[in-house]
Coordinates of C-alpha atoms in Angstrom, one line a residue:
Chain A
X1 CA 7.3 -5.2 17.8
X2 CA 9.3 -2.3 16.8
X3 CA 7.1 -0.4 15.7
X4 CA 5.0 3.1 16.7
X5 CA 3.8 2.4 20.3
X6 CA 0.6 4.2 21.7
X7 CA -1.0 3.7 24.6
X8 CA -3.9 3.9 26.2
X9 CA -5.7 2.2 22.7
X10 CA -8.9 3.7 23.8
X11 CA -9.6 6.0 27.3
X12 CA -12.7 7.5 28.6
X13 CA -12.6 10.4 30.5
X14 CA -15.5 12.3 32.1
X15 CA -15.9 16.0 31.1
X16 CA -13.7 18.4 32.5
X17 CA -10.6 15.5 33.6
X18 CA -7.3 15.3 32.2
X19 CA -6.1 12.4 29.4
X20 CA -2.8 11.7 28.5
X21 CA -1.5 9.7 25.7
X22 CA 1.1 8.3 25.1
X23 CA 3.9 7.8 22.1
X24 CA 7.1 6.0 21.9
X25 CA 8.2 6.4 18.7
X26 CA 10.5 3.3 16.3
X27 CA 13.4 2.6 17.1
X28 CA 16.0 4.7 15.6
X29 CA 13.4 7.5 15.2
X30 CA 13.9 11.0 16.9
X31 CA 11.0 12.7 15.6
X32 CA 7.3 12.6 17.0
X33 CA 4.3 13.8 15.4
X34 CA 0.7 14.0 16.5
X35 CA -2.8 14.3 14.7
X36 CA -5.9 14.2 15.3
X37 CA -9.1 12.4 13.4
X38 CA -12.5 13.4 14.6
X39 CA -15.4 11.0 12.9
X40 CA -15.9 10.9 9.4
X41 CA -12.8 13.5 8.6
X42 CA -9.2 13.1 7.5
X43 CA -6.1 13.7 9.6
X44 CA -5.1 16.8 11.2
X45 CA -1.7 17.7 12.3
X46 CA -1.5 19.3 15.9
X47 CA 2.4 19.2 16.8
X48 CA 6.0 18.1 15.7
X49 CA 8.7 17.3 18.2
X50 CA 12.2 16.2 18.5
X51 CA 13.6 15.2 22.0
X52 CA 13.6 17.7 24.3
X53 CA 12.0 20.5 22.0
X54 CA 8.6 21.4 20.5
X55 CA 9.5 22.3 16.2
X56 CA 6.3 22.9 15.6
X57 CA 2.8 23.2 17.5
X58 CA 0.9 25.2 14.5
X59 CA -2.1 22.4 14.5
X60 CA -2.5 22.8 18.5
X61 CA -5.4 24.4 20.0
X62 CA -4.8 27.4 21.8
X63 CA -5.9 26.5 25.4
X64 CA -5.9 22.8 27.2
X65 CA -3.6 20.9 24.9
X66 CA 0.0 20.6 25.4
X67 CA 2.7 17.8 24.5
X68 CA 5.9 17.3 25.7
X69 CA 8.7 14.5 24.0
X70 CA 11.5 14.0 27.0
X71 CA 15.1 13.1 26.7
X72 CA 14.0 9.9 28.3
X73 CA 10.3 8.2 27.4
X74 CA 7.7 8.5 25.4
X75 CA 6.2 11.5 24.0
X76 CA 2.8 12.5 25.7
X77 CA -0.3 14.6 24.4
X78 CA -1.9 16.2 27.3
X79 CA -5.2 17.4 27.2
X80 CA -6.9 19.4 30.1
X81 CA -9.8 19.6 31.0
X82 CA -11.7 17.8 28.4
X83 CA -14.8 18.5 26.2
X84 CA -16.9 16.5 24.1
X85 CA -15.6 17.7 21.1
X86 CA -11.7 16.5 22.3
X87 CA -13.4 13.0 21.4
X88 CA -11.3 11.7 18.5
X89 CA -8.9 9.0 17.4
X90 CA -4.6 10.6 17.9
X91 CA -2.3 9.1 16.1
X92 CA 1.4 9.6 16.6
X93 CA 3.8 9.3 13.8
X94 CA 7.8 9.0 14.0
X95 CA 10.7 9.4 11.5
X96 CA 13.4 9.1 11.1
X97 CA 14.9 12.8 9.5
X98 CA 13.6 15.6 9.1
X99 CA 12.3 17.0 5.9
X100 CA 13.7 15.4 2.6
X101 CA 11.6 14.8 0.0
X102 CA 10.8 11.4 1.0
X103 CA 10.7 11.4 4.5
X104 CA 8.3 8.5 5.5
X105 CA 6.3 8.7 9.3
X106 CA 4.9 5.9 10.2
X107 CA 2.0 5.4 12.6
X108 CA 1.5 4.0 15.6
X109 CA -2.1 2.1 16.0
X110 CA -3.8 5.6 18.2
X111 CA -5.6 6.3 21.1
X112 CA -9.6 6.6 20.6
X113 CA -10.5 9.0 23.0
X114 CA -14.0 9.2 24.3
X115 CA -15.4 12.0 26.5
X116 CA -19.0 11.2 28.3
Chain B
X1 CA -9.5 26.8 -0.3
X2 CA -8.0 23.2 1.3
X3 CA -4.6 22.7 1.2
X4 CA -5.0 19.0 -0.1
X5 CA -8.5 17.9 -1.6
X6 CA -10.1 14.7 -2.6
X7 CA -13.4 13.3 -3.4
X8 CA -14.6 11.8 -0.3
X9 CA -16.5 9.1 -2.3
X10 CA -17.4 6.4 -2.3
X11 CA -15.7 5.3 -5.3
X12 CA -16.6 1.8 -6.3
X13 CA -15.0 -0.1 -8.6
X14 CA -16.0 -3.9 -9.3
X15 CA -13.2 -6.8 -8.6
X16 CA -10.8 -6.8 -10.8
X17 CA -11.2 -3.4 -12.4
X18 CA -8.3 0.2 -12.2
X19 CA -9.3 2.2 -9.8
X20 CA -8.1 6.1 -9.9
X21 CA -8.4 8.1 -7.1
X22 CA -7.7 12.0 -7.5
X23 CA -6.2 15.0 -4.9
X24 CA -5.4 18.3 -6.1
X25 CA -3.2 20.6 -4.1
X26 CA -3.2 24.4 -3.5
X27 CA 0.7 24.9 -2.8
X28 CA 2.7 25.2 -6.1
X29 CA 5.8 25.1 -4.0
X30 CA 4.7 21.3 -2.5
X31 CA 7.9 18.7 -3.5
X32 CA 6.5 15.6 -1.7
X33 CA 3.3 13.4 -2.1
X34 CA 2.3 10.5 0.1
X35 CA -0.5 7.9 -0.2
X36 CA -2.1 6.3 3.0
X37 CA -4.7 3.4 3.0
X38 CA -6.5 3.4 6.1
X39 CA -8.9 0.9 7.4
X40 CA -11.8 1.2 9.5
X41 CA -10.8 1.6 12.8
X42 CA -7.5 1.2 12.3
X43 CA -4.4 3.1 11.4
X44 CA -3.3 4.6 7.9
X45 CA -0.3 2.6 6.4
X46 CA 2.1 3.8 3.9
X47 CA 1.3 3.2 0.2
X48 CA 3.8 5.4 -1.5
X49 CA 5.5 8.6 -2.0
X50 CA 6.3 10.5 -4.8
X51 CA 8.3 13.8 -5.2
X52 CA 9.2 13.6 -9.3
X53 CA 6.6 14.4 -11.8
X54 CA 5.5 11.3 -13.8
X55 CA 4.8 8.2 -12.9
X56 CA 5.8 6.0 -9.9
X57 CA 5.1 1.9 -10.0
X58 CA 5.2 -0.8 -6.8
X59 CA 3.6 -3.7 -7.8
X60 CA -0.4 -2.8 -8.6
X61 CA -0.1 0.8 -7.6
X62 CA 0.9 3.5 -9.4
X63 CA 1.2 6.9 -8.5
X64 CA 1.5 10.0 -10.9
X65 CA 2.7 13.5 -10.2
X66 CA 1.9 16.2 -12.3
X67 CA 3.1 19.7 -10.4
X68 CA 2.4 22.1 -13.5
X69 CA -1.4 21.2 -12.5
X70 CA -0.9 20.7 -9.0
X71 CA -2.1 17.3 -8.9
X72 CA -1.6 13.8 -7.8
X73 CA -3.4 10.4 -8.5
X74 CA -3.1 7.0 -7.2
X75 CA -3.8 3.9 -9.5
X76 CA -4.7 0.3 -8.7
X77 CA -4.8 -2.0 -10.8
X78 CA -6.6 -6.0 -10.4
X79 CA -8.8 -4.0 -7.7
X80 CA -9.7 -6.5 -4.7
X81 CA -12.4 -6.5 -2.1
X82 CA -9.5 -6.2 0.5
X83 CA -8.4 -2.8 -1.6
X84 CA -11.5 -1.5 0.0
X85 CA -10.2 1.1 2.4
X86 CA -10.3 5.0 3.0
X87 CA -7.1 6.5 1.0
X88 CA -5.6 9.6 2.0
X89 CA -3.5 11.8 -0.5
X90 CA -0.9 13.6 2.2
X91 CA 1.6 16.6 1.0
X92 CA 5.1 17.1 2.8
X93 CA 6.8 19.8 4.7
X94 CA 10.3 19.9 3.5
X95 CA 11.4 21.6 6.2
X96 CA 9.4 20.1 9.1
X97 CA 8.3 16.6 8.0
X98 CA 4.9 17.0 8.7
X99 CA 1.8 16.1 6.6
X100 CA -1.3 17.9 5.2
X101 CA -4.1 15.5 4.7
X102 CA -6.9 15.7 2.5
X103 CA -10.2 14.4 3.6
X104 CA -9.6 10.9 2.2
X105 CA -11.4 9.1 -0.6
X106 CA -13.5 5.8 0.4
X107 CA -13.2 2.7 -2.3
X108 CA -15.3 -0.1 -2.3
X109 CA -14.4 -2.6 -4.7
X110 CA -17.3 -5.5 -5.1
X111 CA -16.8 -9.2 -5.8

């Protein structure tokens, strides 16, 4: 399968421990995105990256999220210290260019996160 | 105002019928439109994209463009049951590649 690549599918964590998820984007693709879907809304973009470097974190909270994309493996979403509210589906999304007017991402099968 | 609207719905269209679902955008200076199905539980999947105003066609979708009104429909035609799905009407970044969302529109299309 050479698609978008997430894992954990789903992950509980207890209020107040870490998650990570994980990302490895197509093959061929160099650039990672992340957003978020809480119930019942649409998708939100937290962050863009390209190996080695963070483009664009605009759509990341302020405090307890962070996400890094390493010259070698996947991408990961980190997210300390979690809340109830942090319980959402991420999805990541690769491409292959940036910009262009018809630059397609395409989305890997996220991570439902669930915080008790 | 939201970047990227749509009627959350549900839209319901019987079997066999067009359906139209709308988003309007807020950014006159927006080049690039994507549509998304998504599933329950699942993730979305690329429809189509469309960056020229008029009309696009692949097979029984159709998506129009009209930037002077700042807004973007998605047609499907010979509507199925397993057209049921939340769509999502998605604007571009040129320069970054990311995507604004709109709240997605829920079809329900009944045999």
């Amino acid at each position: 399968n050479a698609g978008v690549m997430q894992n954990p599918r789903h992950l509980v964590r207890r209020r107040g421990q870490e998650a990570r998820l994980r990302c490895s984007p197509m093959k061929g693709h160099s650039h990672v995105y992340w957003y978020r879907q809480l119930p019942e809304e649409g998708l939100k973009f937290m962050v863009y990256l390209q190996k080695e470097n963070i483009i664009d974190e605009s759509g990341m909270p302020k405090e307890r999220f962070s996400a890094e994309f390493p010259k070698e493996g996947p991408s990961i979403l980190r997210i300390q210290q979690v809340v109830r509210g942090d319980s959402a589906a991420y999805f990541c999304a690769s491409s292959p260019m940036t910009g262009g007017l018809n630059t397609e991402a395409f989305f890997g099968q996220g991570t439902r996160l669930t915080v008790v | 105002q939201k970047e990227v609207e749509q009627n959350s719905g549900p839209l319901s269209v019987p079997e066999g019928a067009i359906a139209s679902l709308n988003c309007t955008y807020s950014d006159r200076g927006s080049q690039s439109f994507f549509w998304y199905r998504q599933y329950s539980g699942k993730s979305p999947e690329l429809i189509m994209f469309i960056y020229s105003n008029g009309d696009k066609e692949d097979g029984r979708f159709t998506a129009q463009l009209n930037k002077a009104s700042q807004y973007v429909s998605l047609l499907i035609r010979d509507s199925q049951p397993s057209d049921s799905a939340t769509y999502l009407c998605a604007r571009g970044s040129s320069n970054t590649g990311k995507l604004i969302f709109g709240q997605g529109t829920t079809l329900q299309v009944k045999p």
